[in-house]
Short mmCIF file of C-alpha atoms in Angstrom, two decimals:
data_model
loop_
_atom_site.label_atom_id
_atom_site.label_comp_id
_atom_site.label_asym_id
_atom_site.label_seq_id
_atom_site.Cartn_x
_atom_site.Cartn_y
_atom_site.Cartn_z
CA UNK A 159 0.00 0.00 0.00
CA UNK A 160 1.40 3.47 -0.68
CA UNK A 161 0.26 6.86 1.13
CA UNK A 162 0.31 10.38 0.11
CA UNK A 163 -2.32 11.21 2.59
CA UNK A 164 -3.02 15.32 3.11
CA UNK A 165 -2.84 16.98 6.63
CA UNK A 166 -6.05 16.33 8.54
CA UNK A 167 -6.94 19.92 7.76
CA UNK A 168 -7.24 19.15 4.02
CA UNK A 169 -8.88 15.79 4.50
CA UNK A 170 -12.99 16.75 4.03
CA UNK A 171 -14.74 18.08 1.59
CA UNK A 172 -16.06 21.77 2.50
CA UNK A 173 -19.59 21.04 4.57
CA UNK A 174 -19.98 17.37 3.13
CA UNK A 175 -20.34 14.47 4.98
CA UNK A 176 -18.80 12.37 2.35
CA UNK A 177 -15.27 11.91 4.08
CA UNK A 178 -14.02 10.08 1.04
CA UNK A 179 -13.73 8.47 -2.57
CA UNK A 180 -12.70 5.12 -3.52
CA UNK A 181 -12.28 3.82 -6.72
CA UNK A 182 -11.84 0.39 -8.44
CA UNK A 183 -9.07 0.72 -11.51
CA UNK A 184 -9.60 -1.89 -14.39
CA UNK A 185 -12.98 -1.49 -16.00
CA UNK A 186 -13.98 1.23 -13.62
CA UNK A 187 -11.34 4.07 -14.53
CA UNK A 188 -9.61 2.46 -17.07
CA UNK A 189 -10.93 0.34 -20.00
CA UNK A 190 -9.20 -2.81 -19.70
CA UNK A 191 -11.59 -5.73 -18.31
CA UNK A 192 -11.20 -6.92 -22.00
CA UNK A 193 -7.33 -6.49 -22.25
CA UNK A 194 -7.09 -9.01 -19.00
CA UNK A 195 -9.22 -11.59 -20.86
CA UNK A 196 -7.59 -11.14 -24.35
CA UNK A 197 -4.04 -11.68 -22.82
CA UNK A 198 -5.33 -14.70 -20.84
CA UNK A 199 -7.16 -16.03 -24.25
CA UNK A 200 -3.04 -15.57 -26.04
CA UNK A 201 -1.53 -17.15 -22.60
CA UNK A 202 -3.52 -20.07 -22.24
CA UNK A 203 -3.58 -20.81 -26.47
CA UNK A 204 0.66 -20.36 -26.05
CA UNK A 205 -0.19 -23.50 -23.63
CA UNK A 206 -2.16 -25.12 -25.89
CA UNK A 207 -5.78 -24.51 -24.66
CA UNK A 208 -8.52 -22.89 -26.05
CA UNK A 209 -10.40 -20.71 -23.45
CA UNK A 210 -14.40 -20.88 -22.82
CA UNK A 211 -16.02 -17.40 -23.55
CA UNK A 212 -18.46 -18.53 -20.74
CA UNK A 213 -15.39 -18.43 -18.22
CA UNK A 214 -14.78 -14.68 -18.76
CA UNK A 215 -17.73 -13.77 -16.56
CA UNK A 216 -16.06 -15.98 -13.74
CA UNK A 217 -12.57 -14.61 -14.35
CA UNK A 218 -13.51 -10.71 -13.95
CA UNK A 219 -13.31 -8.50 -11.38
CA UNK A 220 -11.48 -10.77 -8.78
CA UNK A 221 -7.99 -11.45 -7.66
CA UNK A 222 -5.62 -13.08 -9.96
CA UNK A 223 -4.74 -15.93 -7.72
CA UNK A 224 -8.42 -16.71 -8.05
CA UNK A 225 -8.83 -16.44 -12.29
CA UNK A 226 -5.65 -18.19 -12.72
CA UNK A 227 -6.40 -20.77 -10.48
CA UNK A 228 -9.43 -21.38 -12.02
CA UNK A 229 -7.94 -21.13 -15.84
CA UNK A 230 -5.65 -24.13 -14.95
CA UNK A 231 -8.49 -26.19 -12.93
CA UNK A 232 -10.48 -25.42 -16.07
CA UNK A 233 -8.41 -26.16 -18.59
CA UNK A 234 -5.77 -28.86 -16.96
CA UNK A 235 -2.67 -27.10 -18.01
CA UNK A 236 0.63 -27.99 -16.63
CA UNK A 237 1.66 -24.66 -15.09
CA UNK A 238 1.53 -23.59 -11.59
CA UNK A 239 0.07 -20.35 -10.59
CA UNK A 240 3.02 -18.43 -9.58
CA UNK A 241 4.48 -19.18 -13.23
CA UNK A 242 1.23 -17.72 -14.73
CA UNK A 243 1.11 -15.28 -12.75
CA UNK A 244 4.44 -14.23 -14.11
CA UNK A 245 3.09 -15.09 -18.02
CA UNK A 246 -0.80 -12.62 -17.28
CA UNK A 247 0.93 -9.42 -15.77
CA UNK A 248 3.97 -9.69 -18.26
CA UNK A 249 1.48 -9.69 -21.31
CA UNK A 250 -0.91 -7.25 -19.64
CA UNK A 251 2.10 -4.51 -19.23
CA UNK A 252 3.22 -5.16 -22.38
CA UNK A 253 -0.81 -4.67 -23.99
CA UNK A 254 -0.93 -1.36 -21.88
CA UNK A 255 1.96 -0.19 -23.11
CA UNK A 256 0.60 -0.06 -26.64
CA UNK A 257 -2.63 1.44 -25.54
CA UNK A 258 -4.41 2.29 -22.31
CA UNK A 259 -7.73 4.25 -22.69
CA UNK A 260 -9.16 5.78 -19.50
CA UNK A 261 -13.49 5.22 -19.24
CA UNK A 262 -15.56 7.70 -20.28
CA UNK A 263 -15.39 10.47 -17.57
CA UNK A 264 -12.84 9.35 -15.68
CA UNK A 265 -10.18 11.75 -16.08
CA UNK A 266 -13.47 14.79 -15.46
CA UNK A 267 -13.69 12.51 -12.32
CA UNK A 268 -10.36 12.36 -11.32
CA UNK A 269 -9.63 16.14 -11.90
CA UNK A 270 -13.00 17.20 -9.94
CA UNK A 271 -11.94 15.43 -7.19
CA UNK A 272 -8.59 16.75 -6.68
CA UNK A 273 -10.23 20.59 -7.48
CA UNK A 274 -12.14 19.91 -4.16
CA UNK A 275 -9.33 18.51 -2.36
CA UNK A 276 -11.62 15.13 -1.46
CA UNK A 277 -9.32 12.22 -0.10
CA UNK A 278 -9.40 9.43 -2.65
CA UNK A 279 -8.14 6.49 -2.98
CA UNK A 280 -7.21 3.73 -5.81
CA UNK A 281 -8.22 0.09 -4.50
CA UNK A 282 -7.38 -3.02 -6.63
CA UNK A 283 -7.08 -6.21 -6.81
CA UNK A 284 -4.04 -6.04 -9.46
CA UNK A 285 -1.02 -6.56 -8.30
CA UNK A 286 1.47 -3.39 -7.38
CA UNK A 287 3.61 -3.25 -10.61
CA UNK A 288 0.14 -2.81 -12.32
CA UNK A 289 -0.77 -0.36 -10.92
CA UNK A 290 1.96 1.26 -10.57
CA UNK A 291 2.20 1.41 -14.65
CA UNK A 292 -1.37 2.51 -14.90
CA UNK A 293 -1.09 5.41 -12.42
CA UNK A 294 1.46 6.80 -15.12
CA UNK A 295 -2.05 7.44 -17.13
CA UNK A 296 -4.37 8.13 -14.79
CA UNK A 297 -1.51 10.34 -12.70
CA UNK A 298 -0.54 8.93 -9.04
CA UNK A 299 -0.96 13.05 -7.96
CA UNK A 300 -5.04 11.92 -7.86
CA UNK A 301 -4.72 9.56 -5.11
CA UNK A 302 -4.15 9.95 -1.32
CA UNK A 303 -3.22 6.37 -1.06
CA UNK A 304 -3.45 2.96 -3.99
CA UNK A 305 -4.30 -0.63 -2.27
CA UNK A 306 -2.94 -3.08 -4.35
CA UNK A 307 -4.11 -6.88 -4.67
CA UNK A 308 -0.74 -8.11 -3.79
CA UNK A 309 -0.62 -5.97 -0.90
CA UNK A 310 -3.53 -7.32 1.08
CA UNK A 311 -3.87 -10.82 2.95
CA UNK A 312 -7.29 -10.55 1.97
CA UNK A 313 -8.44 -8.71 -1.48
CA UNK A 314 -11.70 -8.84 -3.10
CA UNK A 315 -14.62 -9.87 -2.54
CA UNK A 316 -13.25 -9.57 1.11
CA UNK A 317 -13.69 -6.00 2.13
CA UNK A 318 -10.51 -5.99 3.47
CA UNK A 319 -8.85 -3.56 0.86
CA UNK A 320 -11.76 -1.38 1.13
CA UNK A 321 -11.53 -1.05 4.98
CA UNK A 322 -7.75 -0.69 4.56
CA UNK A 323 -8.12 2.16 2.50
CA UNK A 324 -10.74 3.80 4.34
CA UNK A 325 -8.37 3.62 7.53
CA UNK A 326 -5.34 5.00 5.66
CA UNK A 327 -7.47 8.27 4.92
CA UNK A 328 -8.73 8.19 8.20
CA UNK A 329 -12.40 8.19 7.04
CA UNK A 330 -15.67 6.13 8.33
CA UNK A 331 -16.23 3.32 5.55
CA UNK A 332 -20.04 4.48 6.44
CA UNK A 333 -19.31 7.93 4.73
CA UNK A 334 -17.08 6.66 1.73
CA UNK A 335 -18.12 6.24 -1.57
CA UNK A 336 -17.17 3.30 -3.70
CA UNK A 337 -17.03 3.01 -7.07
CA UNK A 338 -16.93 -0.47 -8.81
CA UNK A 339 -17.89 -2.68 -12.20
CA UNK A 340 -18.03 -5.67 -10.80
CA UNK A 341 -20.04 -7.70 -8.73
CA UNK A 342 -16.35 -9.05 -6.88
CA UNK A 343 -16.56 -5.61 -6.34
CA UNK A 344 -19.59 -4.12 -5.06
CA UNK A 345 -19.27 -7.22 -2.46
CA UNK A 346 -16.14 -5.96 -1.10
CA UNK A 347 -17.45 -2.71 -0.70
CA UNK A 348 -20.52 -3.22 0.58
CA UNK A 349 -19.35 -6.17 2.97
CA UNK A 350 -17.20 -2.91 4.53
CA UNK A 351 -20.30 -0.71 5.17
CA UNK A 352 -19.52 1.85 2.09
CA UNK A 353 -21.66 2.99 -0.08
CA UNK A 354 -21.29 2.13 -3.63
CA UNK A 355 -22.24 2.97 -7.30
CA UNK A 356 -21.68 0.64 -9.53
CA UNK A 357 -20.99 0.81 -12.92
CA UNK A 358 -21.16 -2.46 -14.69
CA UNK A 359 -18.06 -3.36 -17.59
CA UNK A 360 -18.78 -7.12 -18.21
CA UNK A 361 -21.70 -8.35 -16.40
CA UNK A 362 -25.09 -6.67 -15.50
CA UNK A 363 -25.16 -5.39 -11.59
CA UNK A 364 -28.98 -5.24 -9.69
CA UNK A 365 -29.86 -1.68 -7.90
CA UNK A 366 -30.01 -2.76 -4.06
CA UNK A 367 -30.01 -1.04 -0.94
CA UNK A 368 -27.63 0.72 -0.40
CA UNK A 369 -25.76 0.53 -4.34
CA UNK A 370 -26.21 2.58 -7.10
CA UNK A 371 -25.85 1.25 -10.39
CA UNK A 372 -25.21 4.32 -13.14
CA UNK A 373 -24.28 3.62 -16.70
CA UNK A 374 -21.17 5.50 -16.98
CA UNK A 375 -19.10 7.29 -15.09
CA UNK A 376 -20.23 10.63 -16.96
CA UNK A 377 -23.55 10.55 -14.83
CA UNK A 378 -21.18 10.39 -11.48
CA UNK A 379 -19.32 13.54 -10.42
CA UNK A 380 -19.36 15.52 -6.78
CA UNK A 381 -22.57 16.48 -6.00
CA UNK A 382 -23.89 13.10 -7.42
CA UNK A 383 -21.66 11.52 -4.55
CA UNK A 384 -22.17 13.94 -2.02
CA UNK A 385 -25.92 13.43 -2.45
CA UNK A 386 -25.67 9.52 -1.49
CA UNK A 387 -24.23 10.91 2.32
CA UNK A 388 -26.46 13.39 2.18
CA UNK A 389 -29.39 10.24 1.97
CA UNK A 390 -27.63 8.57 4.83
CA UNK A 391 -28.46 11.47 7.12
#
């Protein structure tokens, strides 16, 4: 986990009661549920195995220990996790490198955010040399503090990253808002007592108590998250 968290003075946002912001990376600010599945489709066909499109809705939004491990249970290759571990971030860096498009309204997001001085924070379930290559995109200055997968005894759909994060700013998980894609997701979050909005990538996500679902991230910006506190009261 790494911190740049502001003085305590800096750490709300004017009268709100949303304390702060926390924010799922692949599929949710950046556009690459599909570049995880493509590179484990070109992994797992170097092995000589031919991937179920079914299997990409049980693959996303969790950890990779979890995907992988299923990939080889599912398929019977002869590799052990840690080696494709190794093989999946190694071709996802190198895919990102060529090409890393943000979601729409992410980076109007981002920059409202950081204009208003709200604590925010980058949770994950990718490992830390991920996101630590992504955050040259979406620009490490937006986050407080970035939870990685790898960092965590626990990651998603334990809300043990979530409740780390919240911590680290020194908020109430009660008056932070989430933002996910996934169902892995929204789990963690809400299993930690935030409030989330949920923006599905791959798979459809219900409206339930407590979770938003929007679109796109165009529809969310301050006042939109402000207003789910406010609803709390």
């Amino acid at each position: 986990m790494t911190s740049t968290v502001p003085p305590p003075g800096t750490r709300t946002a004017e009268s709100s009661t949303l304390q702060a912001v926390l924010l799922d990376m692949d599929g949710t600010l950046v556009d690459t549920e599909g570049f995880w599945w493509d590179v484990e489709v070109e992994v797992f066909a170097q092995l000589g195995h031919r991937l179920d499109d079914a299997w990409r809705h049980v693959v996303v939004g969790g950890p990779m220990t979890r995907s992988a491990g299923f990939l080889i249970e599912a398929t019977g290759a002869t590799i052990t996790l840690s080696e494709l571990t190794v093989l999946l971030n190694d071709g996802f860096e190198n895919r990102i490198a060529r090409s890393l498009p943000l979601m729409p309204g992410a980076a109007r997001l981002l920059a409202g955010l950081a204009a208003h001085r709200v604590p925010t924070a980058l949770v994950s379930a990718s490992h830390r040399r991920i996101i630590d290559r992504v955050l040259l995109s979406l620009g490490a200055r937006n986050f407080s503090l970035t939870v990685a997968g790898d960092e965590v005894e626990r990651t998603k759909p334990f809300p043990d990253p979530y409740l780390i994060a919240a911590a680290g700013l020194g908020a109430d998980p009660a008056r932070c808002a989430v933002i996910e894609d996934t169902a892995t997701g929204v789990a963690a979050a809400e299993a930690a007592g935030c409030q989330v909005v949920a923006v599905p990538s791959v798979s459809p996500i219900a409206p339930a108590a407590g979770r938003t679902v929007v679109r796109s991230l165009e529809q969310v910006d301050l006042p939109f998250l402000r207003s789910l506190m406010t609803e709390k009261r």
